[in-house]
Coordinates of C-alpha atoms in Angstrom, one line a residue:
M296 CA 6.6 -13.8 -9.4
P297 CA 9.5 -11.5 -10.4
L298 CA 12.9 -12.8 -9.6
L299 CA 14.0 -10.3 -7.1
Y300 CA 10.6 -10.6 -5.3
T301 CA 11.2 -14.4 -5.1
I302 CA 14.6 -13.9 -3.7
G303 CA 13.2 -11.5 -1.1
K304 CA 10.5 -14.0 -0.1
L305 CA 13.3 -16.6 0.5
T306 CA 15.7 -14.3 2.4
V307 CA 14.2 -11.0 3.7
A308 CA 10.8 -12.4 4.6
P309 CA 12.1 -15.3 6.9
A310 CA 14.5 -12.8 8.6
L311 CA 11.7 -10.4 9.3
R312 CA 9.5 -13.2 10.6
L313 CA 12.3 -14.4 12.9
A314 CA 13.2 -10.9 14.2
F315 CA 9.7 -9.4 14.6
R316 CA 7.3 -12.4 14.7
P317 CA 4.5 -10.3 13.1
A318 CA 1.0 -11.3 13.9
V319 CA -1.6 -11.7 11.1
E320 CA -5.3 -11.5 11.3
G321 CA -7.8 -12.1 8.5
L322 CA -5.4 -13.8 6.1
E323 CA -8.4 -15.9 4.9
H324 CA -9.7 -12.7 3.2
V325 CA -6.6 -12.8 0.9
P326 CA -7.7 -14.6 -2.3
E327 CA -5.5 -17.5 -3.4
T328 CA -6.0 -16.5 -7.1
G329 CA -7.3 -13.5 -9.0
G330 CA -6.7 -9.8 -8.9
A331 CA -7.5 -7.5 -6.0
I332 CA -6.4 -4.2 -4.6
F333 CA -4.9 -4.0 -1.1
A334 CA -5.8 -0.5 0.4
G335 CA -4.0 0.1 3.7
N336 CA -3.0 2.7 6.2
H337 CA 0.5 4.0 5.8
L338 CA 2.6 4.6 9.0
S339 CA 6.1 3.6 7.9
V340 CA 8.3 2.5 5.0
A341 CA 8.3 -0.8 6.8
D342 CA 4.6 -1.3 5.9
E343 CA 5.6 -2.7 2.5
L344 CA 8.1 -5.0 4.0
F345 CA 5.8 -6.6 6.5
L346 CA 2.8 -6.8 4.1
G347 CA 5.0 -8.6 1.6
T348 CA 6.3 -10.9 4.4
V349 CA 2.9 -12.1 5.5
V350 CA 1.2 -12.4 2.1
P351 CA 2.3 -15.6 0.1
R352 CA 1.5 -14.1 -3.3
H353 CA 3.3 -11.4 -5.2
L354 CA 2.3 -7.8 -4.4
A355 CA 2.8 -5.0 -6.9
F356 CA 3.4 -1.7 -5.0
W357 CA 3.0 1.7 -6.5
A358 CA 6.2 3.7 -6.2
K359 CA 7.3 7.2 -7.0
S360 CA 8.3 7.6 -10.6
E361 CA 11.5 9.4 -9.5
Y362 CA 12.8 6.1 -8.3
F363 CA 12.7 4.8 -11.9
T364 CA 14.3 7.8 -13.5
G365 CA 17.2 8.6 -11.2
T366 CA 20.7 9.2 -12.6
G367 CA 24.1 7.7 -11.7
A368 CA 24.8 4.5 -9.9
K369 CA 22.2 5.1 -7.2
G370 CA 19.5 5.8 -9.8
A371 CA 20.4 2.8 -11.8
F372 CA 20.3 0.6 -8.7
S373 CA 17.0 2.0 -7.6
K374 CA 15.4 1.3 -11.0
F375 CA 16.9 -2.2 -11.1
V376 CA 15.5 -3.1 -7.7
L377 CA 12.0 -1.7 -8.2
T378 CA 11.6 -3.1 -11.7
G379 CA 12.9 -6.5 -10.4
L380 CA 10.3 -6.3 -7.6
G381 CA 7.5 -5.6 -10.1
A382 CA 6.7 -2.2 -8.7
I383 CA 4.4 0.2 -10.7
P384 CA 5.7 3.8 -11.2
V385 CA 3.3 6.6 -10.4
E386 CA 3.5 10.3 -11.0
R387 CA 2.5 11.8 -7.7
A388 CA 2.0 15.3 -9.3
G389 CA -1.3 13.9 -10.5
G390 CA -3.1 14.9 -13.7
R391 CA -2.6 13.1 -17.0
A392 CA 0.9 11.9 -16.1
A393 CA -0.5 9.9 -13.2
L394 CA -2.7 7.9 -15.5
S395 CA 0.4 5.9 -16.5
A396 CA 0.1 4.1 -13.1
F397 CA -3.4 3.1 -14.0
D398 CA -2.4 2.0 -17.4
A399 CA 0.1 -0.4 -15.8
A400 CA -2.0 -1.5 -12.9
I401 CA -5.2 -2.4 -14.7
P402 CA -3.8 -5.2 -16.9
A403 CA -1.9 -6.5 -13.9
L404 CA -5.1 -6.7 -11.9
R405 CA -7.1 -8.2 -14.7
G406 CA -4.3 -10.7 -15.2
G407 CA -4.7 -11.9 -11.6
D408 CA -2.0 -9.8 -9.7
L409 CA -2.4 -8.0 -6.4
V410 CA -1.8 -4.3 -6.3
V411 CA -1.1 -2.3 -3.1
V412 CA -2.3 1.3 -2.8
Y413 CA -2.1 3.6 0.2
P414 CA -5.1 5.9 -0.2
E415 CA -3.7 8.5 2.2
G416 CA -1.0 9.2 -0.5
T417 CA 1.8 9.6 2.0
R418 CA 2.9 8.3 5.4
S419 CA 0.9 9.6 8.4
P420 CA 3.0 12.3 10.1
D421 CA 1.5 11.6 13.5
G422 CA 0.0 8.1 13.6
K423 CA -3.5 9.2 12.7
L424 CA -5.5 8.0 9.7
Y425 CA -6.2 10.7 7.2
R426 CA -8.8 11.1 4.5
G427 CA -8.3 8.8 1.5
R428 CA -7.8 9.8 -2.1
T429 CA -10.0 8.2 -4.7
G430 CA -7.3 6.4 -6.7
A431 CA -8.0 2.9 -5.2
A432 CA -11.8 3.2 -5.9
R433 CA -11.2 4.4 -9.5
L434 CA -8.8 1.5 -10.1
A435 CA -11.2 -1.1 -8.6
I436 CA -14.0 0.1 -10.9
A437 CA -11.8 0.2 -14.0
A438 CA -10.2 -3.2 -13.4
G439 CA -13.4 -4.9 -12.0
V440 CA -11.7 -6.3 -8.9
P441 CA -12.4 -6.0 -5.1
I442 CA -10.6 -3.9 -2.6
I443 CA -9.3 -5.6 0.5
P444 CA -8.8 -3.2 3.5
V445 CA -5.5 -3.6 5.3
G446 CA -4.5 -2.3 8.7
T447 CA -0.9 -2.3 9.8
V448 CA -0.1 -1.6 13.5
G449 CA 3.3 -1.0 15.1
T450 CA 5.4 -0.3 12.1
D451 CA 5.7 3.4 13.0
K452 CA 7.4 2.3 16.3
A453 CA 9.6 -0.3 14.6
Q454 CA 10.8 2.1 11.9
P455 CA 9.8 5.6 12.6
I456 CA 10.2 8.4 10.0
G457 CA 13.9 9.0 9.6
A458 CA 15.0 5.5 10.6
R459 CA 16.9 3.5 7.9
V460 CA 15.8 0.0 8.9
P461 CA 13.2 -1.6 11.2
R462 CA 14.5 -2.2 14.7
P463 CA 13.7 -5.5 16.4
G464 CA 12.3 -5.4 19.9
T465 CA 10.7 -2.0 19.6
A466 CA 7.1 -2.8 18.8
K467 CA 4.6 -5.6 18.2
I468 CA 3.8 -5.7 14.4
T469 CA 0.3 -6.8 13.4
V470 CA -1.1 -6.9 9.9
K471 CA -4.9 -7.2 9.6
F472 CA -7.0 -7.9 6.5
G473 CA -10.6 -7.0 6.3
K474 CA -13.4 -8.6 4.2
P475 CA -13.1 -7.7 0.4
L476 CA -15.3 -4.8 -0.7
D477 CA -17.0 -5.4 -4.0
F478 CA -17.9 -2.2 -5.8
T479 CA -19.2 -4.0 -9.0
G480 CA -21.9 -1.9 -10.6
R481 CA -21.1 1.3 -8.8
L482 CA -20.7 4.5 -10.8
D483 CA -17.3 6.2 -11.3
D484 CA -18.5 9.8 -10.9
R485 CA -16.8 12.0 -8.3
A486 CA -19.5 11.6 -5.7
S487 CA -19.6 7.8 -6.0
L488 CA -15.8 7.5 -5.9
R489 CA -15.7 9.7 -2.8
Q490 CA -18.3 7.5 -1.1
M491 CA -16.5 4.3 -1.9
T492 CA -13.2 5.7 -0.7
D493 CA -14.8 6.8 2.6
E494 CA -16.2 3.3 3.0
V495 CA -12.7 1.9 2.5
M496 CA -11.1 4.3 5.0
S497 CA -13.8 3.4 7.5
E498 CA -12.9 -0.3 7.2
I499 CA -9.2 0.5 7.6
Q500 CA -10.0 2.5 10.7
K501 CA -11.9 -0.4 12.2
L502 CA -8.8 -2.6 11.7
T503 CA -6.3 -0.2 13.2
G504 CA -8.2 1.8 15.8
Q505 CA -6.5 5.0 14.6
E506 CA -8.0 8.4 15.1
Y507 CA -9.5 9.5 11.8
V508 CA -8.8 13.0 10.5
P509 CA -11.3 14.1 7.8
R510 CA -8.7 16.0 5.7
Y511 CA -5.8 15.0 3.5
A512 CA -2.4 14.3 5.1
P513 CA 0.2 17.0 4.5
K514 CA 2.7 16.0 1.9
R515 CA 6.2 15.2 3.1
A516 CA 9.2 17.0 1.7
D517 CA 11.4 13.9 2.1
T518 CA 11.2 10.8 0.0
D519 CA 8.5 8.3 0.4
P520 CA 8.5 5.3 -2.0
A521 CA 4.8 4.6 -1.9
G522 CA 2.1 6.8 -3.4
D523 CA -1.4 7.0 -4.7
A524 CA -2.6 8.5 -7.9

C-alpha cells in the first residue's frame, strides 16, 4: 500500500468514520485478495473518500492527467499527493492518449490491486444515473478480472458540487457493494462491450435507486479528479 494512502487510512479514514458514521452493505463481495474493478456511480468528490474509508485494501483511482502535469507549487503538490496515493493518470480527451491509463491499470489489476472506475465519466449534475462508458468493461476483459458494482448514496448532500469539504450532519452516507460480475469469455467488440456496460449500470442502479438516464452525462467545465477512459 502506498505510503500516503497508508497515512490516510490511519488519519483521514477514522475521522470520516467518526464524523459521518457511513453505513456499508455487501462488504463480503469485496475480495480479500486478487484484482478487481470497482465500477460506481459518481455523485460527489467525496465518493472517493468514503469508498477508501470503508474498503480495507488499497484502491487505485483514475484521475485526470492534468493533476499530474500542473506547474508551480500547486501542480507539484497535486502530483506528489496523487502519485503517493497510487492514482492512475487518465487522458479524458480519449483516443490513443487515453490508452496510457489502461497500460497502467492492467498490470496493477493482474498484480492483485483494486482499481476504481466511474463509468459515467463525470459527476452527475442532478443526482441521476447516466449511461456508462465502456472503459470498465474493456479493462475487465483485458485484465481478466471481475467488476464489482458500487453504489454510493448521500455524498451529493454531504459535499455538493462546489463545496470544498464534506459537511457532517448533512446526510446519511451509505456505500453498497454488489455481487462481482464475471465477464470471462465475453467478446471485446463494440456491441459486447456496450451490453456488458449496460449490465454494470443496471446493477449500480439497483444499489442506489437512482433514476436512470439513457444518455451520457454532460461534461463539466470545472475540475473533477475522477474520470473514465
